[in-house]
Amino acid sequence: MGDKGNKVKGISRVGIISSHLVSSNSSSTPPMASSEMEAAISATPSDSPTIFDKIINKEIPSNVVYEDDKVLAFRDIAPQAPVHIVLIPKVKDGLTGLSKAEERHCEILGYLLYTAKIVAKQEGLEDGFRIVINDGPNGCQSVYHLHIHILGGRQMNWPPG
Ligand code: AMP
């Protein structure tokens, strides 16, 4: 049958798939710092206040890039890309992570995604960006207050690792 069925708008699937594969020694892929992975693995999932409460309450400094009555966005202290912003709901309401989401959280979850787009635009990420929500130990979550990572300013790779 040839590769006719494997073409999407004239681009072969092999081409599309290979564009998502990057060799493991790519210099554009920062390897995850073992300290970050250790922090995530050793973090105990809990509903206790986190460092993000201190940031919300301005008890510790942060580099805020966006704030309104519902959400706060600030630069990550350990950036994994030229632009790396953490976006959080100001009221946790049990949302230690995405896996704790309940129907009542739909509004704030949608608002966070919409705000991620606003922040990405504000940061000049017209060529694209990535949002990440780490959940639980396997997802490398280290802070148990739901947050969206907004990453951009460089070519992202796939798979993310
Ligand atoms: P996660 O590993 O998905 O739970 O993400 C937590 C993120 O919070 C990490 O990327 C940390 O670098 C970041 N982080 C922790 N403490 C601070 C802080 N004081 N200011 C800014 N970012 C922070």
mmCIF file with all atom_site columns, N, CA and C and ligand atoms in Angstrom, residues 36 40 51-52 55 60-62 74-80 84 86 133-134 139-144 147 149, ligand 1:
data_model
loop_
_atom_site.group_PDB
_atom_site.id
_atom_site.type_symbol
_atom_site.label_atom_id
_atom_site.label_alt_id
_atom_site.label_comp_id
_atom_site.label_asym_id
_atom_site.label_entity_id
_atom_site.label_seq_id
_atom_site.pdbx_PDB_ins_code
_atom_site.Cartn_x
_atom_site.Cartn_y
_atom_site.Cartn_z
_atom_site.occupancy
_atom_site.B_iso_or_equiv
_atom_site.pdbx_formal_charge
_atom_site.auth_seq_id
_atom_site.auth_comp_id
_atom_site.auth_asym_id
_atom_site.auth_atom_id
_atom_site.pdbx_PDB_model_num
ATOM   1   N N   . GLU A 1 36  ? 16.677 17.287 42.794 1.00 0.00 ? 36  GLU A N   1
ATOM   2   C CA  . GLU A 1 36  ? 15.247 17.528 42.592 1.00 0.00 ? 36  GLU A CA  1
ATOM   3   C C   . GLU A 1 36  ? 14.461 16.231 42.696 1.00 0.00 ? 36  GLU A C   1
ATOM   4   N N   . ALA A 1 40  ? 11.660 15.212 45.440 1.00 0.00 ? 40  ALA A N   1
ATOM   5   C CA  . ALA A 1 40  ? 10.320 14.751 45.086 1.00 0.00 ? 40  ALA A CA  1
ATOM   6   C C   . ALA A 1 40  ? 10.022 13.414 45.735 1.00 0.00 ? 40  ALA A C   1
ATOM   7   N N   . ILE A 1 51  ? 5.656  25.711 51.335 1.00 0.00 ? 51  ILE A N   1
ATOM   8   C CA  . ILE A 1 51  ? 6.410  26.942 51.066 1.00 0.00 ? 51  ILE A CA  1
ATOM   9   C C   . ILE A 1 51  ? 5.598  27.889 50.173 1.00 0.00 ? 51  ILE A C   1
ATOM   10  N N   . PHE A 1 52  ? 4.670  27.338 49.402 1.00 0.00 ? 52  PHE A N   1
ATOM   11  C CA  . PHE A 1 52  ? 3.860  28.203 48.540 1.00 0.00 ? 52  PHE A CA  1
ATOM   12  C C   . PHE A 1 52  ? 2.908  29.081 49.366 1.00 0.00 ? 52  PHE A C   1
ATOM   13  N N   . ILE A 1 55  ? 4.840  32.017 50.188 1.00 0.00 ? 55  ILE A N   1
ATOM   14  C CA  . ILE A 1 55  ? 4.970  32.909 49.025 1.00 0.00 ? 55  ILE A CA  1
ATOM   15  C C   . ILE A 1 55  ? 3.673  33.701 48.840 1.00 0.00 ? 55  ILE A C   1
ATOM   16  N N   . ILE A 1 60  ? 7.957  35.040 52.440 1.00 0.00 ? 60  ILE A N   1
ATOM   17  C CA  . ILE A 1 60  ? 9.285  34.903 51.838 1.00 0.00 ? 60  ILE A CA  1
ATOM   18  C C   . ILE A 1 60  ? 9.224  35.548 50.455 1.00 0.00 ? 60  ILE A C   1
ATOM   19  N N   . PRO A 1 61  ? 10.357 36.022 49.963 1.00 0.00 ? 61  PRO A N   1
ATOM   20  C CA  . PRO A 1 61  ? 10.336 36.725 48.679 1.00 0.00 ? 61  PRO A CA  1
ATOM   21  C C   . PRO A 1 61  ? 10.140 35.766 47.510 1.00 0.00 ? 61  PRO A C   1
ATOM   22  N N   . SER A 1 62  ? 9.535  36.276 46.473 1.00 0.00 ? 62  SER A N   1
ATOM   23  C CA  . SER A 1 62  ? 9.435  35.525 45.216 1.00 0.00 ? 62  SER A CA  1
ATOM   24  C C   . SER A 1 62  ? 9.346  36.548 44.097 1.00 0.00 ? 62  SER A C   1
ATOM   25  N N   . PHE A 1 74  ? 4.831  32.906 39.786 1.00 0.00 ? 74  PHE A N   1
ATOM   26  C CA  . PHE A 1 74  ? 6.155  33.433 40.149 1.00 0.00 ? 74  PHE A CA  1
ATOM   27  C C   . PHE A 1 74  ? 7.224  32.580 39.475 1.00 0.00 ? 74  PHE A C   1
ATOM   28  N N   . ARG A 1 75  ? 8.423  33.156 39.344 1.00 0.00 ? 75  ARG A N   1
ATOM   29  C CA  . ARG A 1 75  ? 9.506  32.435 38.677 1.00 0.00 ? 75  ARG A CA  1
ATOM   30  C C   . ARG A 1 75  ? 10.013 31.301 39.572 1.00 0.00 ? 75  ARG A C   1
ATOM   31  N N   . ASP A 1 76  ? 10.232 30.138 38.927 1.00 0.00 ? 76  ASP A N   1
ATOM   32  C CA  . ASP A 1 76  ? 10.741 28.985 39.676 1.00 0.00 ? 76  ASP A CA  1
ATOM   33  C C   . ASP A 1 76  ? 12.165 29.280 40.150 1.00 0.00 ? 76  ASP A C   1
ATOM   34  N N   . ILE A 1 77  ? 12.446 28.873 41.364 1.00 0.00 ? 77  ILE A N   1
ATOM   35  C CA  . ILE A 1 77  ? 13.747 29.142 41.963 1.00 0.00 ? 77  ILE A CA  1
ATOM   36  C C   . ILE A 1 77  ? 14.855 28.285 41.318 1.00 0.00 ? 77  ILE A C   1
ATOM   37  N N   . ALA A 1 78  ? 14.450 27.193 40.678 1.00 0.00 ? 78  ALA A N   1
ATOM   38  C CA  . ALA A 1 78  ? 15.419 26.309 40.013 1.00 0.00 ? 78  ALA A CA  1
ATOM   39  C C   . ALA A 1 78  ? 14.960 26.095 38.573 1.00 0.00 ? 78  ALA A C   1
ATOM   40  N N   . PRO A 1 79  ? 15.097 27.123 37.734 1.00 0.00 ? 79  PRO A N   1
ATOM   41  C CA  . PRO A 1 79  ? 14.495 27.063 36.392 1.00 0.00 ? 79  PRO A CA  1
ATOM   42  C C   . PRO A 1 79  ? 15.063 25.945 35.524 1.00 0.00 ? 79  PRO A C   1
ATOM   43  N N   . GLN A 1 80  ? 14.162 25.274 34.813 1.00 0.00 ? 80  GLN A N   1
ATOM   44  C CA  . GLN A 1 80  ? 14.531 24.201 33.892 1.00 0.00 ? 80  GLN A CA  1
ATOM   45  C C   . GLN A 1 80  ? 14.456 24.650 32.439 1.00 0.00 ? 80  GLN A C   1
ATOM   46  N N   . HIS A 1 84  ? 10.613 29.788 33.251 1.00 0.00 ? 84  HIS A N   1
ATOM   47  C CA  . HIS A 1 84  ? 10.030 28.711 34.070 1.00 0.00 ? 84  HIS A CA  1
ATOM   48  C C   . HIS A 1 84  ? 9.247  29.367 35.203 1.00 0.00 ? 84  HIS A C   1
ATOM   49  N N   . VAL A 1 86  ? 5.941  29.129 37.982 1.00 0.00 ? 86  VAL A N   1
ATOM   50  C CA  . VAL A 1 86  ? 5.048  28.270 38.763 1.00 0.00 ? 86  VAL A CA  1
ATOM   51  C C   . VAL A 1 86  ? 3.753  29.050 38.982 1.00 0.00 ? 86  VAL A C   1
ATOM   52  N N   . ILE A 1 133 ? 2.175  19.416 35.057 1.00 0.00 ? 133 ILE A N   1
ATOM   53  C CA  . ILE A 1 133 ? 1.659  19.249 36.426 1.00 0.00 ? 133 ILE A CA  1
ATOM   54  C C   . ILE A 1 133 ? 2.222  17.934 36.944 1.00 0.00 ? 133 ILE A C   1
ATOM   55  N N   . ASN A 1 134 ? 3.150  18.008 37.845 1.00 0.00 ? 134 ASN A N   1
ATOM   56  C CA  . ASN A 1 134 ? 3.694  16.802 38.464 1.00 0.00 ? 134 ASN A CA  1
ATOM   57  C C   . ASN A 1 134 ? 2.730  16.353 39.558 1.00 0.00 ? 134 ASN A C   1
ATOM   58  N N   . GLY A 1 139 ? 5.331  11.124 39.866 1.00 0.00 ? 139 GLY A N   1
ATOM   59  C CA  . GLY A 1 139 ? 5.305  12.296 38.987 1.00 0.00 ? 139 GLY A CA  1
ATOM   60  C C   . GLY A 1 139 ? 6.328  13.345 39.375 1.00 0.00 ? 139 GLY A C   1
ATOM   61  N N   . CYS A 1 140 ? 7.149  13.024 40.383 1.00 0.00 ? 140 CYS A N   1
ATOM   62  C CA  . CYS A 1 140 ? 8.205  13.952 40.840 1.00 0.00 ? 140 CYS A CA  1
ATOM   63  C C   . CYS A 1 140 ? 7.638  15.237 41.439 1.00 0.00 ? 140 CYS A C   1
ATOM   64  N N   . GLN A 1 141 ? 6.497  15.129 42.124 1.00 0.00 ? 141 GLN A N   1
ATOM   65  C CA  . GLN A 1 141 ? 5.961  16.301 42.818 1.00 0.00 ? 141 GLN A CA  1
ATOM   66  C C   . GLN A 1 141 ? 6.709  16.490 44.134 1.00 0.00 ? 141 GLN A C   1
ATOM   67  N N   . SER A 1 142 ? 7.165  17.707 44.389 1.00 0.00 ? 142 SER A N   1
ATOM   68  C CA  . SER A 1 142 ? 7.896  17.960 45.635 1.00 0.00 ? 142 SER A CA  1
ATOM   69  C C   . SER A 1 142 ? 7.154  18.924 46.553 1.00 0.00 ? 142 SER A C   1
ATOM   70  N N   . VAL A 1 143 ? 6.236  19.719 45.999 1.00 0.00 ? 143 VAL A N   1
ATOM   71  C CA  . VAL A 1 143 ? 5.477  20.667 46.828 1.00 0.00 ? 143 VAL A CA  1
ATOM   72  C C   . VAL A 1 143 ? 3.994  20.307 46.693 1.00 0.00 ? 143 VAL A C   1
ATOM   73  N N   . TYR A 1 144 ? 3.362  20.006 47.842 1.00 0.00 ? 144 TYR A N   1
ATOM   74  C CA  . TYR A 1 144 ? 1.984  19.509 47.816 1.00 0.00 ? 144 TYR A CA  1
ATOM   75  C C   . TYR A 1 144 ? 0.965  20.638 47.938 1.00 0.00 ? 144 TYR A C   1
ATOM   76  N N   . HIS A 1 147 ? 0.165  22.953 41.447 1.00 0.00 ? 147 HIS A N   1
ATOM   77  C CA  . HIS A 1 147 ? 0.812  24.024 40.681 1.00 0.00 ? 147 HIS A CA  1
ATOM   78  C C   . HIS A 1 147 ? 1.038  23.571 39.251 1.00 0.00 ? 147 HIS A C   1
ATOM   79  N N   . HIS A 1 149 ? 3.557  24.149 36.080 1.00 0.00 ? 149 HIS A N   1
ATOM   80  C CA  . HIS A 1 149 ? 4.820  24.697 35.592 1.00 0.00 ? 149 HIS A CA  1
ATOM   81  C C   . HIS A 1 149 ? 4.570  25.225 34.176 1.00 0.00 ? 149 HIS A C   1
HETATM 82  P P1  . AMP B 2 .   ? 7.186  20.108 41.809 1.00 0.00 ? 1   AMP B P1  1
HETATM 83  O O1  . AMP B 2 .   ? 8.504  19.388 41.837 1.00 0.00 ? 1   AMP B O1  1
HETATM 84  O O2  . AMP B 2 .   ? 6.376  19.800 40.589 1.00 0.00 ? 1   AMP B O2  1
HETATM 85  O O3  . AMP B 2 .   ? 6.416  19.881 43.084 1.00 0.00 ? 1   AMP B O3  1
HETATM 86  O O4  . AMP B 2 .   ? 7.514  21.634 41.675 1.00 0.00 ? 1   AMP B O4  1
HETATM 87  C C1  . AMP B 2 .   ? 7.830  22.469 42.752 1.00 0.00 ? 1   AMP B C1  1
HETATM 88  C C2  . AMP B 2 .   ? 8.621  23.587 42.182 1.00 0.00 ? 1   AMP B C2  1
HETATM 89  O O5  . AMP B 2 .   ? 8.676  24.627 43.108 1.00 0.00 ? 1   AMP B O5  1
HETATM 90  C C3  . AMP B 2 .   ? 10.079 23.203 41.849 1.00 0.00 ? 1   AMP B C3  1
HETATM 91  O O6  . AMP B 2 .   ? 10.312 23.408 40.464 1.00 0.00 ? 1   AMP B O6  1
HETATM 92  C C4  . AMP B 2 .   ? 10.884 24.136 42.726 1.00 0.00 ? 1   AMP B C4  1
HETATM 93  O O7  . AMP B 2 .   ? 12.070 24.591 42.113 1.00 0.00 ? 1   AMP B O7  1
HETATM 94  C C5  . AMP B 2 .   ? 9.905  25.265 42.973 1.00 0.00 ? 1   AMP B C5  1
HETATM 95  N N1  . AMP B 2 .   ? 10.151 25.996 44.183 1.00 0.00 ? 1   AMP B N1  1
HETATM 96  C C6  . AMP B 2 .   ? 10.332 25.513 45.429 1.00 0.00 ? 1   AMP B C6  1
HETATM 97  N N2  . AMP B 2 .   ? 10.522 26.518 46.298 1.00 0.00 ? 1   AMP B N2  1
HETATM 98  C C7  . AMP B 2 .   ? 10.452 27.665 45.597 1.00 0.00 ? 1   AMP B C7  1
HETATM 99  C C8  . AMP B 2 .   ? 10.567 29.046 45.926 1.00 0.00 ? 1   AMP B C8  1
HETATM 100 N N3  . AMP B 2 .   ? 10.796 29.463 47.188 1.00 0.00 ? 1   AMP B N3  1
HETATM 101 N N4  . AMP B 2 .   ? 10.445 29.959 44.947 1.00 0.00 ? 1   AMP B N4  1
HETATM 102 C C9  . AMP B 2 .   ? 10.220 29.574 43.675 1.00 0.00 ? 1   AMP B C9  1
HETATM 103 N N5  . AMP B 2 .   ? 10.087 28.278 43.295 1.00 0.00 ? 1   AMP B N5  1
HETATM 104 C C10 . AMP B 2 .   ? 10.212 27.340 44.245 1.00 0.00 ? 1   AMP B C10 1
#
